[in-house]
mmCIF file of C-alpha atoms in Angstrom:
data_model
loop_
_atom_site.group_PDB
_atom_site.id
_atom_site.type_symbol
_atom_site.label_atom_id
_atom_site.label_comp_id
_atom_site.label_asym_id
_atom_site.label_seq_id
_atom_site.Cartn_x
_atom_site.Cartn_y
_atom_site.Cartn_z
ATOM 1 C CA UNK Z 97 -23.715 22.868 8.309
ATOM 2 C CA UNK Z 98 -26.215 22.208 5.802
ATOM 3 C CA UNK Z 99 -27.714 18.663 5.359
ATOM 4 C CA UNK Z 100 -25.743 17.924 2.303
ATOM 5 C CA UNK Z 101 -22.560 18.530 4.181
ATOM 6 C CA UNK Z 102 -23.547 16.551 6.960
ATOM 7 C CA UNK Z 103 -24.574 13.681 4.834
ATOM 8 C CA UNK Z 104 -20.815 13.732 3.149
ATOM 9 C CA UNK Z 105 -19.331 14.269 6.697
ATOM 10 C CA UNK Z 106 -21.380 10.967 7.506
ATOM 11 C CA UNK Z 107 -20.077 9.368 4.510
ATOM 12 C CA UNK Z 108 -16.509 10.157 5.292
ATOM 13 C CA UNK Z 109 -16.458 8.942 8.458
ATOM 14 C CA UNK Z 110 -17.925 5.693 7.481
ATOM 15 C CA UNK Z 111 -15.295 5.219 5.174
ATOM 16 C CA UNK Z 112 -12.461 6.294 7.360
ATOM 17 C CA UNK Z 113 -14.186 3.653 9.803
ATOM 18 C CA UNK Z 114 -13.907 1.063 7.301
ATOM 19 C CA UNK Z 115 -10.553 1.673 6.325
ATOM 20 C CA UNK Z 116 -8.835 1.914 9.799
ATOM 21 C CA UNK Z 117 -9.606 -1.834 10.449
ATOM 22 C CA UNK Z 118 -6.662 -4.597 10.126
ATOM 23 C CA UNK Z 119 -4.062 -4.031 7.425
ATOM 24 C CA UNK Z 120 -4.984 -6.736 5.088
ATOM 25 C CA UNK Z 121 -3.782 -4.780 1.799
ATOM 26 C CA UNK Z 122 -5.515 -7.237 -0.635
ATOM 27 C CA UNK Z 123 -8.924 -6.390 1.237
ATOM 28 C CA UNK Z 124 -8.157 -2.859 1.603
ATOM 29 C CA UNK Z 125 -7.283 -2.630 -2.039
ATOM 30 C CA UNK Z 126 -10.707 -4.436 -2.900
ATOM 31 C CA UNK Z 127 -12.564 -1.553 -0.677
ATOM 32 C CA UNK Z 128 -10.467 1.036 -2.715
ATOM 33 C CA UNK Z 129 -11.950 0.060 -5.707
ATOM 34 C CA UNK Z 130 -15.058 -0.354 -5.019
ATOM 35 C CA UNK Z 131 -15.182 3.183 -3.498
ATOM 36 C CA UNK Z 132 -13.265 4.845 -6.250
ATOM 37 C CA UNK Z 133 -15.971 3.681 -8.454
ATOM 38 C CA UNK Z 134 -18.526 5.590 -6.359
ATOM 39 C CA UNK Z 135 -16.982 8.360 -4.478
ATOM 40 C CA UNK Z 136 -18.348 11.825 -5.908
ATOM 41 C CA UNK Z 137 -15.818 14.776 -6.095
ATOM 42 C CA UNK Z 138 -17.567 16.797 -3.419
ATOM 43 C CA UNK Z 139 -17.027 13.993 -1.154
ATOM 44 C CA UNK Z 140 -13.394 13.981 -1.949
ATOM 45 C CA UNK Z 141 -13.332 17.734 -1.637
ATOM 46 C CA UNK Z 142 -14.604 18.009 1.959
ATOM 47 C CA UNK Z 143 -12.107 14.879 3.067
ATOM 48 C CA UNK Z 144 -9.330 16.819 1.625
ATOM 49 C CA UNK Z 145 -10.480 19.886 3.674
ATOM 50 C CA UNK Z 146 -10.867 17.553 6.907
ATOM 51 C CA UNK Z 147 -7.868 15.766 6.381
ATOM 52 C CA UNK Z 148 -5.388 16.942 3.708
ATOM 53 C CA UNK Z 149 -2.607 14.670 4.725
ATOM 54 C CA UNK Z 150 -4.211 11.634 4.720
ATOM 55 C CA UNK Z 151 -2.886 8.700 2.805
ATOM 56 C CA UNK Z 152 -6.371 6.946 2.452
ATOM 57 C CA UNK Z 153 -7.857 10.072 0.787
ATOM 58 C CA UNK Z 154 -4.728 10.311 -1.656
ATOM 59 C CA UNK Z 155 -5.076 6.669 -2.607
ATOM 60 C CA UNK Z 156 -8.934 6.740 -3.085
ATOM 61 C CA UNK Z 157 -8.564 10.191 -5.263
ATOM 62 C CA UNK Z 158 -5.914 8.517 -7.161
ATOM 63 C CA UNK Z 159 -7.913 5.152 -7.549
ATOM 64 C CA UNK Z 160 -11.116 7.271 -8.654
ATOM 65 C CA UNK Z 161 -8.953 9.486 -11.278
ATOM 66 C CA UNK Z 162 -7.525 6.118 -12.629
ATOM 67 C CA UNK Z 163 -10.881 4.531 -13.027
ATOM 68 C CA UNK Z 164 -12.115 7.712 -14.414
ATOM 69 C CA UNK Z 165 -9.495 7.899 -17.231
ATOM 70 C CA UNK Z 166 -10.054 4.608 -18.082
ATOM 71 C CA UNK Z 167 -13.559 4.962 -18.564
ATOM 72 C CA UNK Z 168 -13.048 8.110 -20.953
ATOM 73 C CA UNK Z 169 -10.165 6.244 -22.412
ATOM 74 C CA UNK Z 170 -7.472 8.578 -21.885
ATOM 75 C CA UNK Z 171 -5.723 9.978 -18.543
ATOM 76 C CA UNK Z 172 -5.950 13.779 -18.843
ATOM 77 C CA UNK Z 173 -4.247 14.146 -15.244
ATOM 78 C CA UNK Z 174 -1.623 11.446 -15.148
ATOM 79 C CA UNK Z 175 1.383 13.629 -13.684
ATOM 80 C CA UNK Z 176 -1.200 14.379 -10.753
ATOM 81 C CA UNK Z 177 -1.964 10.978 -9.852
ATOM 82 C CA UNK Z 178 1.708 9.837 -10.045
ATOM 83 C CA UNK Z 179 2.370 12.793 -7.558
ATOM 84 C CA UNK Z 180 -0.564 11.678 -5.262
ATOM 85 C CA UNK Z 181 0.793 7.989 -5.284
ATOM 86 C CA UNK Z 182 4.238 8.821 -4.533
ATOM 87 C CA UNK Z 183 2.903 11.292 -1.620
ATOM 88 C CA UNK Z 184 0.290 8.391 -0.192
ATOM 89 C CA UNK Z 185 3.380 5.939 -0.355
ATOM 90 C CA UNK Z 186 5.698 8.059 1.814
ATOM 91 C CA UNK Z 187 2.719 8.619 4.258
ATOM 92 C CA UNK Z 188 1.877 4.861 4.415
ATOM 93 C CA UNK Z 189 4.952 3.106 3.564
ATOM 94 C CA UNK Z 190 3.772 -0.393 3.869
ATOM 95 C CA UNK Z 191 0.855 -0.160 1.692
ATOM 96 C CA UNK Z 192 1.286 -2.057 -1.440
ATOM 97 C CA UNK Z 193 -1.849 0.620 -2.773
ATOM 98 C CA UNK Z 194 0.245 3.872 -3.960
ATOM 99 C CA UNK Z 195 2.459 1.674 -5.894
ATOM 100 C CA UNK Z 196 0.003 -0.433 -7.643
ATOM 101 C CA UNK Z 197 -2.281 2.641 -8.645
ATOM 102 C CA UNK Z 198 1.145 3.960 -10.164
ATOM 103 C CA UNK Z 199 1.393 0.555 -12.131
ATOM 104 C CA UNK Z 200 -1.935 1.290 -13.191
ATOM 105 C CA UNK Z 201 -0.929 4.999 -14.468
ATOM 106 C CA UNK Z 202 2.405 3.589 -16.441
ATOM 107 C CA UNK Z 203 0.264 0.706 -18.164
ATOM 108 C CA UNK Z 204 -2.156 3.363 -19.477
ATOM 109 C CA UNK Z 205 0.694 5.511 -20.737
ATOM 110 C CA UNK Z 206 2.499 2.739 -22.149
ATOM 111 C CA UNK Z 207 5.960 3.434 -20.120
ATOM 112 C CA UNK Z 208 9.277 1.544 -20.504
ATOM 113 C CA UNK Z 209 9.729 -1.941 -18.606
ATOM 114 C CA UNK Z 210 12.702 -0.120 -17.141
ATOM 115 C CA UNK Z 211 10.300 2.454 -15.421
ATOM 116 C CA UNK Z 212 7.840 -0.244 -14.613
ATOM 117 C CA UNK Z 213 9.441 -3.075 -13.064
ATOM 118 C CA UNK Z 214 11.140 -1.141 -10.405
ATOM 119 C CA UNK Z 215 7.566 -0.212 -9.351
ATOM 120 C CA UNK Z 216 6.335 -3.999 -9.336
ATOM 121 C CA UNK Z 217 9.382 -4.790 -6.999
ATOM 122 C CA UNK Z 218 8.127 -2.080 -4.626
ATOM 123 C CA UNK Z 219 4.510 -4.047 -4.511
ATOM 124 C CA UNK Z 220 5.662 -7.486 -4.235
ATOM 125 C CA UNK Z 221 8.156 -6.064 -1.485
ATOM 126 C CA UNK Z 222 5.339 -5.265 0.476
ATOM 127 C CA UNK Z 223 2.901 -7.987 -0.189
ATOM 128 C CA UNK Z 224 4.502 -10.797 -2.212
ATOM 129 C CA UNK Z 225 0.855 -12.214 -2.845
ATOM 130 C CA UNK Z 226 -1.179 -8.903 -3.643
ATOM 131 C CA UNK Z 227 -3.830 -9.955 -6.247
ATOM 132 C CA UNK Z 228 -4.403 -6.406 -7.749
ATOM 133 C CA UNK Z 229 -0.399 -5.997 -8.321
ATOM 134 C CA UNK Z 230 -0.409 -9.011 -10.047
ATOM 135 C CA UNK Z 231 -3.318 -8.353 -12.136
ATOM 136 C CA UNK Z 232 -1.936 -4.929 -13.313
ATOM 137 C CA UNK Z 233 1.515 -6.358 -13.985
ATOM 138 C CA UNK Z 234 -0.599 -9.257 -16.163
ATOM 139 C CA UNK Z 235 -2.037 -6.554 -18.286
ATOM 140 C CA UNK Z 236 0.950 -4.411 -19.005
ATOM 141 C CA UNK Z 237 2.678 -7.580 -20.027
ATOM 142 C CA UNK Z 238 -0.213 -8.710 -22.302
ATOM 143 C CA UNK Z 239 0.031 -8.356 -25.996
ATOM 144 C CA UNK Z 240 -2.313 -5.701 -26.463
ATOM 145 C CA UNK Z 241 -0.450 -3.390 -24.227
ATOM 146 C CA UNK Z 242 3.633 -3.562 -23.916
ATOM 147 C CA UNK Z 243 4.471 -7.234 -23.539
ATOM 148 C CA UNK Z 244 3.767 -10.472 -25.387
ATOM 149 C CA UNK Z 245 2.018 -14.168 -25.021
ATOM 150 C CA UNK Z 246 5.345 -15.159 -24.436
ATOM 151 C CA UNK Z 247 6.148 -12.471 -21.229
ATOM 152 C CA UNK Z 248 2.663 -13.038 -19.974
ATOM 153 C CA UNK Z 249 3.036 -16.948 -19.951
ATOM 154 C CA UNK Z 250 6.610 -16.573 -18.447
ATOM 155 C CA UNK Z 251 5.233 -14.215 -15.341
ATOM 156 C CA UNK Z 252 2.012 -16.479 -14.725
ATOM 157 C CA UNK Z 253 4.458 -19.645 -14.818
ATOM 158 C CA UNK Z 254 6.999 -18.145 -12.338
ATOM 159 C CA UNK Z 255 4.090 -16.822 -10.004
ATOM 160 C CA UNK Z 256 1.911 -19.844 -10.005
ATOM 161 C CA UNK Z 257 4.997 -22.059 -9.650
ATOM 162 C CA UNK Z 258 5.534 -20.412 -6.042
ATOM 163 C CA UNK Z 259 2.062 -19.509 -5.103
ATOM 164 C CA UNK Z 260 0.599 -20.754 -1.996
ATOM 165 C CA UNK Z 261 -2.800 -22.902 -2.262
ATOM 166 C CA UNK Z 262 -5.989 -20.178 -2.517
ATOM 167 C CA UNK Z 263 -3.478 -17.058 -2.391
ATOM 168 C CA UNK Z 264 -5.426 -14.084 -3.635
ATOM 169 C CA UNK Z 265 -3.634 -14.107 -7.294
ATOM 170 C CA UNK Z 266 -5.231 -17.333 -7.767
ATOM 171 C CA UNK Z 267 -6.967 -16.404 -11.172
ATOM 172 C CA UNK Z 268 -3.881 -15.480 -13.047
ATOM 173 C CA UNK Z 269 -4.186 -18.147 -15.281
ATOM 174 C CA UNK Z 270 -7.850 -17.765 -15.944
ATOM 175 C CA UNK Z 271 -7.072 -14.327 -17.032
ATOM 176 C CA UNK Z 272 -4.536 -15.609 -19.456
ATOM 177 C CA UNK Z 273 -7.125 -18.313 -20.841
ATOM 178 C CA UNK Z 274 -9.729 -15.314 -20.849
ATOM 179 C CA UNK Z 275 -7.251 -13.119 -22.728
ATOM 180 C CA UNK Z 276 -6.601 -16.010 -25.430
ATOM 181 C CA UNK Z 277 -10.263 -16.485 -25.846
ATOM 182 C CA UNK Z 278 -11.105 -12.894 -26.405
ATOM 183 C CA UNK Z 279 -8.111 -12.626 -28.869
ATOM 184 C CA UNK Z 280 -9.423 -15.630 -30.855
ATOM 185 C CA UNK Z 281 -13.273 -14.488 -30.599
ATOM 186 C CA UNK Z 282 -12.243 -11.147 -32.122
ATOM 187 C CA UNK Z 283 -9.991 -12.164 -34.845
ATOM 188 C CA UNK Z 284 -11.317 -12.238 -38.297
ATOM 189 C CA UNK Z 285 -11.290 -15.222 -40.569
ATOM 190 C CA UNK Z 286 -10.945 -18.999 -39.313
ATOM 191 C CA UNK Z 287 -9.564 -18.002 -36.139
ATOM 192 C CA UNK Z 288 -12.669 -16.416 -34.938
ATOM 193 C CA UNK Z 289 -14.747 -19.104 -36.333
ATOM 194 C CA UNK Z 290 -13.083 -21.639 -34.464
ATOM 195 C CA UNK Z 291 -12.563 -19.687 -31.208
ATOM 196 C CA UNK Z 292 -13.882 -22.534 -29.077
ATOM 197 C CA UNK Z 293 -11.317 -24.479 -30.031
ATOM 198 C CA UNK Z 294 -9.375 -22.647 -27.533
ATOM 199 C CA UNK Z 295 -10.939 -24.908 -24.706
ATOM 200 C CA UNK Z 296 -9.998 -28.030 -26.283
ATOM 201 C CA UNK Z 297 -6.303 -27.178 -25.642
ATOM 202 C CA UNK Z 298 -4.588 -29.161 -22.699
ATOM 203 C CA UNK Z 299 -3.824 -25.755 -20.958
ATOM 204 C CA UNK Z 300 -7.486 -24.673 -20.802
ATOM 205 C CA UNK Z 301 -8.600 -28.322 -19.602
ATOM 206 C CA UNK Z 302 -6.134 -28.136 -17.092
ATOM 207 C CA UNK Z 303 -6.847 -24.768 -15.514
ATOM 208 C CA UNK Z 304 -10.704 -25.288 -15.932
ATOM 209 C CA UNK Z 305 -10.646 -28.618 -14.437
ATOM 210 C CA UNK Z 306 -8.393 -27.633 -11.319
ATOM 211 C CA UNK Z 307 -10.620 -24.379 -10.972
ATOM 212 C CA UNK Z 308 -14.016 -26.047 -11.196
ATOM 213 C CA UNK Z 309 -13.146 -28.916 -8.838
ATOM 214 C CA UNK Z 310 -11.297 -26.724 -6.060
ATOM 215 C CA UNK Z 311 -12.737 -23.301 -5.929
ATOM 216 C CA UNK Z 312 -16.517 -23.965 -5.191
ATOM 217 C CA UNK Z 313 -15.591 -25.670 -2.248
ATOM 218 C CA UNK Z 314 -16.649 -23.879 0.847
ATOM 219 C CA UNK Z 315 -14.124 -21.744 2.489
ATOM 220 C CA UNK Z 316 -11.392 -22.369 -0.344
ATOM 221 C CA UNK Z 317 -11.467 -19.007 -1.746
ATOM 222 C CA UNK Z 318 -11.259 -16.596 1.065
ATOM 223 C CA UNK Z 319 -9.666 -13.566 -0.164
ATOM 224 C CA UNK Z 320 -11.917 -10.179 -0.812
ATOM 225 C CA UNK Z 321 -12.250 -10.623 -4.686
ATOM 226 C CA UNK Z 322 -12.996 -14.158 -4.475
ATOM 227 C CA UNK Z 323 -16.663 -13.483 -6.056
ATOM 228 C CA UNK Z 324 -14.907 -11.686 -8.834
ATOM 229 C CA UNK Z 325 -12.741 -14.711 -9.487
ATOM 230 C CA UNK Z 326 -15.677 -17.031 -9.095
ATOM 231 C CA UNK Z 327 -17.269 -14.983 -11.967
ATOM 232 C CA UNK Z 328 -14.227 -15.208 -14.283
ATOM 233 C CA UNK Z 329 -14.512 -18.781 -13.894
ATOM 234 C CA UNK Z 330 -18.200 -19.156 -14.416
ATOM 235 C CA UNK Z 331 -17.709 -17.325 -17.800
ATOM 236 C CA UNK Z 332 -15.233 -19.459 -19.264
ATOM 237 C CA UNK Z 333 -16.746 -22.773 -17.961
ATOM 238 C CA UNK Z 334 -19.991 -21.543 -19.600
ATOM 239 C CA UNK Z 335 -18.284 -20.434 -23.168
ATOM 240 C CA UNK Z 336 -16.274 -23.896 -23.101
ATOM 241 C CA UNK Z 337 -19.456 -25.922 -22.315
ATOM 242 C CA UNK Z 338 -17.521 -27.606 -19.414
ATOM 243 C CA UNK Z 339 -19.564 -30.408 -17.890
ATOM 244 C CA UNK Z 340 -18.818 -29.205 -14.325
ATOM 245 C CA UNK Z 341 -19.880 -25.314 -15.212
ATOM 246 C CA UNK Z 342 -22.856 -25.359 -12.685
ATOM 247 C CA UNK Z 343 -20.301 -25.836 -9.868
ATOM 248 C CA UNK Z 344 -19.044 -22.431 -11.047
ATOM 249 C CA UNK Z 345 -22.636 -20.647 -10.951
ATOM 250 C CA UNK Z 346 -23.712 -22.253 -7.888
ATOM 251 C CA UNK Z 347 -20.391 -20.749 -6.064
ATOM 252 C CA UNK Z 348 -20.936 -17.380 -7.503
ATOM 253 C CA UNK Z 349 -24.930 -17.504 -6.768
ATOM 254 C CA UNK Z 350 -26.286 -13.868 -7.182
ATOM 255 C CA UNK Z 351 -23.463 -11.803 -7.090
ATOM 256 C CA UNK Z 352 -22.875 -10.883 -10.557
ATOM 257 C CA UNK Z 353 -19.659 -8.908 -11.553
ATOM 258 C CA UNK Z 354 -19.748 -6.504 -14.325
ATOM 259 C CA UNK Z 355 -16.551 -8.465 -15.628
ATOM 260 C CA UNK Z 356 -16.278 -10.142 -18.048
ATOM 261 C CA UNK Z 357 -19.737 -10.869 -18.709
ATOM 262 C CA UNK Z 358 -20.179 -7.240 -20.220
ATOM 263 C CA UNK Z 359 -17.829 -8.638 -23.073
ATOM 264 C CA UNK Z 360 -21.100 -10.237 -24.273
ATOM 265 C CA UNK Z 361 -23.879 -7.633 -23.470
ATOM 266 C CA UNK Z 362 -26.005 -6.719 -20.491
ATOM 267 C CA UNK Z 363 -23.910 -8.441 -17.406
ATOM 268 C CA UNK Z 364 -26.884 -9.817 -15.677
ATOM 269 C CA UNK Z 365 -28.576 -10.937 -18.858
ATOM 270 C CA UNK Z 366 -25.644 -13.045 -19.854
ATOM 271 C CA UNK Z 367 -25.259 -14.382 -16.629
ATOM 272 C CA UNK Z 368 -28.976 -15.222 -15.871
ATOM 273 C CA UNK Z 369 -29.027 -17.040 -19.358
ATOM 274 C CA UNK Z 370 -25.874 -19.133 -18.932
ATOM 275 C CA UNK Z 371 -26.892 -20.037 -15.107
ATOM 276 C CA UNK Z 372 -30.076 -21.153 -15.920
ATOM 277 C CA UNK Z 373 -28.910 -23.226 -18.974
ATOM 278 C CA UNK Z 374 -26.185 -25.066 -16.772
ATOM 279 C CA UNK Z 375 -28.500 -25.466 -13.707
ATOM 280 C CA UNK Z 376 -31.601 -26.790 -15.411
ATOM 281 C CA UNK Z 377 -29.511 -29.350 -17.451
ATOM 282 C CA UNK Z 378 -28.296 -31.193 -13.974
#
């Protein structure tokens, strides 16, 4: 065994150990998305030789292919991903992950709701408050994809009315607000010039005010992607020039996520500039 193969074997052992922990589907999906962004084809190939029937391998491969396709702007192997998702679902029937990747593929293919909603039902049947599944469905229902603002709002209203306090999909309303703001910013004419007025509306005031007063409290958010949601909160609070924006930046600390800061340029530069602005004002 050469050194390269030995290192890959070590990587696979570490990944398998990580994924063999308690079945917290939300946290496992967070790990899968992080790993999928970094995994190499050689690691996938060696793992498939070691564990050809591993549900985790199939799911990681599917996630990686979906992310790569989105980076390219097209899915060249959509059918292969779909087959892998169904295979992983058979091997690990309790896991909402394969159905969530499948939903992501159907989003990119702009499939009809009659094909998409049964997949959504499979997700929430396994985990009613599964963050990644909710965000995928929110994207599908957006005006930019296969839905409308009305459909998106109805989806979020229905979810938030029943959602337990601090559940993993806690940021749904913030993602809706972010979508409204970005649509305004990228519009021509007066709408684009007055994009910041979005934050003067009652919905924005209510959503931002509640999140800024509760989310930064120690222990309030405990789901795996809490820092990603806090980054969205900090971004929106900064652009809204909210008086309590500093709370969000303190909660984020030094853990900057590319989204949504990359919308305006280099994420680290954007975050650092805004953070300095708000933390030196108080």
